[in-house]
Short mmCIF file of C-alpha atoms in Angstrom, two decimals:
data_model
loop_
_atom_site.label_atom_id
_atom_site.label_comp_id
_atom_site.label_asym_id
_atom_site.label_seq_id
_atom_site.Cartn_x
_atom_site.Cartn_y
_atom_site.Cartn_z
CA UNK A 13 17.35 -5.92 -17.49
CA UNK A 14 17.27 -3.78 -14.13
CA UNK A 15 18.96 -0.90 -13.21
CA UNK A 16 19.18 0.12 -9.59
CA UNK A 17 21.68 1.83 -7.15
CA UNK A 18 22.66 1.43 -3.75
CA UNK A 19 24.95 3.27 -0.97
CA UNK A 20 28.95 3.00 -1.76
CA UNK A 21 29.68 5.03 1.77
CA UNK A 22 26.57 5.61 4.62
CA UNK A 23 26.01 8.89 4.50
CA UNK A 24 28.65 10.10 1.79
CA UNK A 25 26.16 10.71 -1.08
CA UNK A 26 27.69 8.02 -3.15
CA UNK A 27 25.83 5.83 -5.11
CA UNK A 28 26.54 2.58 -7.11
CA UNK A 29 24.26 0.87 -10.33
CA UNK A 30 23.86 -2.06 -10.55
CA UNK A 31 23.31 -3.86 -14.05
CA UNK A 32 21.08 -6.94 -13.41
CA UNK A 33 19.89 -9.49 -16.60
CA UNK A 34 16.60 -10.80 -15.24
CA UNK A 35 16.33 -13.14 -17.47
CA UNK A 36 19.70 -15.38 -16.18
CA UNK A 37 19.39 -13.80 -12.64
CA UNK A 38 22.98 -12.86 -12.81
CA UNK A 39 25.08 -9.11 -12.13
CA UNK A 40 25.77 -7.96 -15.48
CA UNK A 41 27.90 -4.65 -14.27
CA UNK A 42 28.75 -2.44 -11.13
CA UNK A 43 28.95 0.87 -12.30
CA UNK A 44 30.98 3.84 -9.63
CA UNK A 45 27.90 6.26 -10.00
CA UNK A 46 24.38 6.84 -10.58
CA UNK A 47 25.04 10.35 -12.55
CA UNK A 48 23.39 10.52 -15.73
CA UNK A 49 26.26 10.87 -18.29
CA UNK A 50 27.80 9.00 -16.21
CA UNK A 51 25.46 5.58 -16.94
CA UNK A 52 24.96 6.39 -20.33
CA UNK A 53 29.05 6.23 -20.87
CA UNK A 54 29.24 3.10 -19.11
CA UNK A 55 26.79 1.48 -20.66
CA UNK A 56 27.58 2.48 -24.02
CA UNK A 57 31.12 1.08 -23.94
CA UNK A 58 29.52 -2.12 -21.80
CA UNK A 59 27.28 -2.95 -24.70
CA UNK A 60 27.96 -2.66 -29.02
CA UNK A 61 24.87 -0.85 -30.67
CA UNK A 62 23.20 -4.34 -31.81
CA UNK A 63 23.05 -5.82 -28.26
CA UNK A 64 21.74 -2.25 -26.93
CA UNK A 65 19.20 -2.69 -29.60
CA UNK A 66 18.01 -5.87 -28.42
CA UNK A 67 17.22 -4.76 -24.99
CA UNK A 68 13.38 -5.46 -24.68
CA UNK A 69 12.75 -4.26 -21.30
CA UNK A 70 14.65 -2.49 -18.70
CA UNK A 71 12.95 -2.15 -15.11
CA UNK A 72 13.63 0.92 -13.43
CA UNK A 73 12.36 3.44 -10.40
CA UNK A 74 10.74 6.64 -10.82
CA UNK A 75 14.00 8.51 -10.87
CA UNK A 76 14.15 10.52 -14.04
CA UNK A 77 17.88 10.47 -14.70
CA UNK A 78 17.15 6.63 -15.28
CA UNK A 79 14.46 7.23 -17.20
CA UNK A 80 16.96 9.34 -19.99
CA UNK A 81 19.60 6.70 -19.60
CA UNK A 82 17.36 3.96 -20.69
CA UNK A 83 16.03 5.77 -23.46
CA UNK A 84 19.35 6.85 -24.94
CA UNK A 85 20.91 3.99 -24.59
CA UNK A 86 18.34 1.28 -24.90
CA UNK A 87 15.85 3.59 -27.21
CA UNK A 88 13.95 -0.09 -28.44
CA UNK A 89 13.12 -0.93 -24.72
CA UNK A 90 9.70 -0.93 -23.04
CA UNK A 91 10.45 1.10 -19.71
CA UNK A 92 8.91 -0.87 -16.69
CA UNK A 93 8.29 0.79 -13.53
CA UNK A 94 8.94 -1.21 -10.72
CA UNK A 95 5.76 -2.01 -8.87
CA UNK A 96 7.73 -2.34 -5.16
CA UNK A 97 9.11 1.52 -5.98
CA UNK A 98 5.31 2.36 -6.57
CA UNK A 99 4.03 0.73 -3.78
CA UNK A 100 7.22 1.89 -1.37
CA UNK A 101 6.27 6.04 -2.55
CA UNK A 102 2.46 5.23 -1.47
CA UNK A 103 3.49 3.47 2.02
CA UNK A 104 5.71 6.44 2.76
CA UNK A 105 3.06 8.73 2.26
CA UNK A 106 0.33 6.87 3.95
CA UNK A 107 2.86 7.26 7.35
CA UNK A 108 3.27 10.63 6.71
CA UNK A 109 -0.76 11.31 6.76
CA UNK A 110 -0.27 9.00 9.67
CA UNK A 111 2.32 11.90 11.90
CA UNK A 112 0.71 14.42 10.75
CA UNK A 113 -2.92 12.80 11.93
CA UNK A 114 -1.18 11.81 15.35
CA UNK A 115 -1.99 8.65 15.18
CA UNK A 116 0.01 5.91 17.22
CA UNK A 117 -1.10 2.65 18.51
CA UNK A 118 1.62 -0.29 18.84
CA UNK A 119 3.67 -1.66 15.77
CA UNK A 120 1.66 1.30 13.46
CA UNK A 121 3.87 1.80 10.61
CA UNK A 122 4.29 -1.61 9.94
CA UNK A 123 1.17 -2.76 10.36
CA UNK A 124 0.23 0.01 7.82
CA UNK A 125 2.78 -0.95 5.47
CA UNK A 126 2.44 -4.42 5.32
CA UNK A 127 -0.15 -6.12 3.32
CA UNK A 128 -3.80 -7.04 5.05
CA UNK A 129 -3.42 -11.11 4.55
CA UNK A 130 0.60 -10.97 5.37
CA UNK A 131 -0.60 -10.01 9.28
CA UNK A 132 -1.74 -12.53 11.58
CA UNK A 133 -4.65 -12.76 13.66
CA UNK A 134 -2.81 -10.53 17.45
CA UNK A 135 -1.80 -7.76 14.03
CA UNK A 136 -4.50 -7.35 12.29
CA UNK A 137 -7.05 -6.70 15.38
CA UNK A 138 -4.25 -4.02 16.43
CA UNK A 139 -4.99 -2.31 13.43
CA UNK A 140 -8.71 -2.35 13.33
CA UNK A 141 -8.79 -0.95 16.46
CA UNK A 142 -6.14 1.88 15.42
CA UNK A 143 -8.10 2.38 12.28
CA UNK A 144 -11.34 2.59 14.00
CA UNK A 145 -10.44 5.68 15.67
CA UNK A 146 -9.30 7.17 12.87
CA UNK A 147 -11.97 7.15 9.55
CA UNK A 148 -9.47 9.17 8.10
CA UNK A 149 -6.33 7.14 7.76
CA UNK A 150 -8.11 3.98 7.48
CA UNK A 151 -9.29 5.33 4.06
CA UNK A 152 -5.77 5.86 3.46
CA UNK A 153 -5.11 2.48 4.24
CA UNK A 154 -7.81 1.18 2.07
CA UNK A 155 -6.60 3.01 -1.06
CA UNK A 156 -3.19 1.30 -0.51
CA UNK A 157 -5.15 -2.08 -0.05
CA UNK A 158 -6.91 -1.44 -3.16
CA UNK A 159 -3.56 -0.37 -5.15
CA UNK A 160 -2.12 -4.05 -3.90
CA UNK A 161 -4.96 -5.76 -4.80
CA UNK A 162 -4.90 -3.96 -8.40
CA UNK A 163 -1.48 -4.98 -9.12
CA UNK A 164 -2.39 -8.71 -7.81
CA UNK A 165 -5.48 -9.10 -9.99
CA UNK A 166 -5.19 -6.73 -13.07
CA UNK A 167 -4.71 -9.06 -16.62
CA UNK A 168 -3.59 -6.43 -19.16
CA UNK A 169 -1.89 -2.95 -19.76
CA UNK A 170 -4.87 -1.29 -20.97
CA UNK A 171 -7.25 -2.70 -18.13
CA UNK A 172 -4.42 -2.12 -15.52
CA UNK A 173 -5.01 1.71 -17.03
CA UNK A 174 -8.50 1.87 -16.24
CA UNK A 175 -8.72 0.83 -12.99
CA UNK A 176 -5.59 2.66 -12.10
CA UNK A 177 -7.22 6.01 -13.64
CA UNK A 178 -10.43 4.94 -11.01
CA UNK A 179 -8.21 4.77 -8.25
CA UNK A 180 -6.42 7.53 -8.85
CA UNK A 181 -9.57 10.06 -9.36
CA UNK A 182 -10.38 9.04 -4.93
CA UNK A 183 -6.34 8.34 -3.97
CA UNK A 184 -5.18 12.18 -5.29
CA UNK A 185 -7.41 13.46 -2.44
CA UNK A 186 -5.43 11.84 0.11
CA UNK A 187 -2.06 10.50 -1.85
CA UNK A 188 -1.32 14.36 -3.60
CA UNK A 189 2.35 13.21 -4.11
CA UNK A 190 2.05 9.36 -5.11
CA UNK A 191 -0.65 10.08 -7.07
CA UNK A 192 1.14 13.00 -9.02
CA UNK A 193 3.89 10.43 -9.27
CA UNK A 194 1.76 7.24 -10.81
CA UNK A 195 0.00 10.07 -13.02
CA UNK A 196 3.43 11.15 -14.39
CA UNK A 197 4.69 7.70 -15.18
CA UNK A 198 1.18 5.94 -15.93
CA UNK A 199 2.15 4.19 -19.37
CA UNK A 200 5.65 2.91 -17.89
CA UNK A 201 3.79 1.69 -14.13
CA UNK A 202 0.81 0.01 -16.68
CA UNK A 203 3.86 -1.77 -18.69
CA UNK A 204 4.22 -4.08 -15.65
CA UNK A 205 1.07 -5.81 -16.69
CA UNK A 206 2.72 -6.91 -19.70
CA UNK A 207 5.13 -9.34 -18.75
CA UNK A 208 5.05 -8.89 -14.53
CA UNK A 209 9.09 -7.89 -14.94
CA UNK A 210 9.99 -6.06 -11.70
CA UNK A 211 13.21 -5.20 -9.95
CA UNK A 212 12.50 -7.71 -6.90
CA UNK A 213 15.65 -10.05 -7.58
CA UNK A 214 17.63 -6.62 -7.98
CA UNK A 215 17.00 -5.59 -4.48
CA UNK A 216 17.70 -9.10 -3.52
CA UNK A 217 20.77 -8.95 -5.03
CA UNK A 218 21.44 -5.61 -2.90
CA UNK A 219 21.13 -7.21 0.00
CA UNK A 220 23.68 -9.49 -0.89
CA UNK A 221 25.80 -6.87 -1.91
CA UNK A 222 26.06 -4.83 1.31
CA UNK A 223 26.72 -8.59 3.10
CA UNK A 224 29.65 -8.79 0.79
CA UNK A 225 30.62 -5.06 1.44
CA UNK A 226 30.43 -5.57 5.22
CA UNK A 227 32.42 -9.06 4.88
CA UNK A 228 35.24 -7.25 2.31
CA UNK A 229 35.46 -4.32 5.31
CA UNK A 230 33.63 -1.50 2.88
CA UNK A 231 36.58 -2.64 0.08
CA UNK A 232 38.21 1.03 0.16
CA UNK A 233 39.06 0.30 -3.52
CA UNK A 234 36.15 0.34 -5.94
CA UNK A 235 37.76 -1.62 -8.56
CA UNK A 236 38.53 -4.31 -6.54
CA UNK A 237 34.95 -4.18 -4.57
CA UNK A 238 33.68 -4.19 -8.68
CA UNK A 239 35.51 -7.48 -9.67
CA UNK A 240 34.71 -9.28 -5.77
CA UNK A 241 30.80 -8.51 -6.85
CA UNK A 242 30.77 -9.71 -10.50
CA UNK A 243 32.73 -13.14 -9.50
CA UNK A 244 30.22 -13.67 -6.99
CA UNK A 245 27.19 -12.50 -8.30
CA UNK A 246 28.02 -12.45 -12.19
CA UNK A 247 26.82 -15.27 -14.31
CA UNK A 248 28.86 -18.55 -14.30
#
């Protein structure tokens, strides 16, 4: 299971959860909030004790109110930390060293951003060259390489812990925040190694979502935007 929100109204403050099974990629629930008494009403009256029980996993972000929700109302599930959410806080903070460094050459945060094999030949010479001038931020960049590469190659939870606990003792110097962040939430970032679960159809799903939000005209009436969503994206 996933749990994830997304905008109801641009620049409103309005959220929406989403319920996704990721085991039947299908929408399980669209839920008019992302408060924390909130979820754990809905999902309470969404799901009797014994199926609540059942829940193995639930992949989530960092976001603590999620964090309670899934333990109250799921309190037999392993919570997974999605690895793009990890990987999204460390990017954001590797282009913030990059303003505050000054650093601009053409295409630079998403050349930064985007993993070292994923750019092609023109991309990647762009980016030595911007890196060159800048030992700094190319250690940055490294560290970020080397968190990708961990999550690619790691086998288990408990190895997935030690070379995390490496990385982290060089990434806090230059990654105070994400680091702080992975620190916090080790055991439920290391849980991905379990099973690989992550929240990557979920923000699929999203997408599809706003397409049917912009094709419905924003659907003004929640209820009705609820039911439009779970007959197209709910299971068969």
């Amino acid at each position: 299971m996933s749990l994830d929100e997304f905008s109801q109204h641009k620049g409103q403050g309005r959220y929406v959860t989403t319920v996704v099974d990721l085991d039947h990629p299908s929408l399980l629930e669209v839920i008019d909030s992302h408060q924390r008494d909130d979820l754990i009403a809905a999902l309470r009256a969404l799901y009797p004790v014994a199926e609540r029980l059942a829940v193995e996993e639930v992949s989530i972000d960092m976001w603590a109110s999620y964090t309670t929700v899934v333990k109250t109302v799921f309190p037999k599930a392993t919570i997974v930390y999605d690895r793009f959410h990890v990987m999204q806080h460390v990017n954001r903070e590797l282009n913030r060293l990059r303003k505050r460094m000054n650093v601009k050459f053409k295409g630079a945060p998403h050349l930064l951003w985007k993993h070292h094999q994923e750019l092609n030949d023109d991309q990647r010479d762009r980016l030595r060259q911007g890196l060159k001038e800048h030992p700094c931020l190319a250690i940055a960049y490294e560290l970020k390489e080397e968190l990708y590469t961990l999550y690619e190659t790691a086998r288990s939870v408990k190895g997935a812990q030690r070379q995390l606990r490496r990385w982290l003792r060089i990434a806090r110097l230059l990654y105070a925040d994400a680091a702080a962040m992975i620190e916090r939430h080790l055991e439920g970032i290391c849980q991905y190694f379990a099973n690989h679960t992550t929240s990557g159809m979920t923000e699929g799903m999203n997408t599809r979502i706003k397409l049917i939000k912009r094709q419905g005209y924003g659907f003004p009436c929640f209820p009705h935007f609820r039911l439009r969503l779970l007959a197209c994206l709910g299971s068969s």
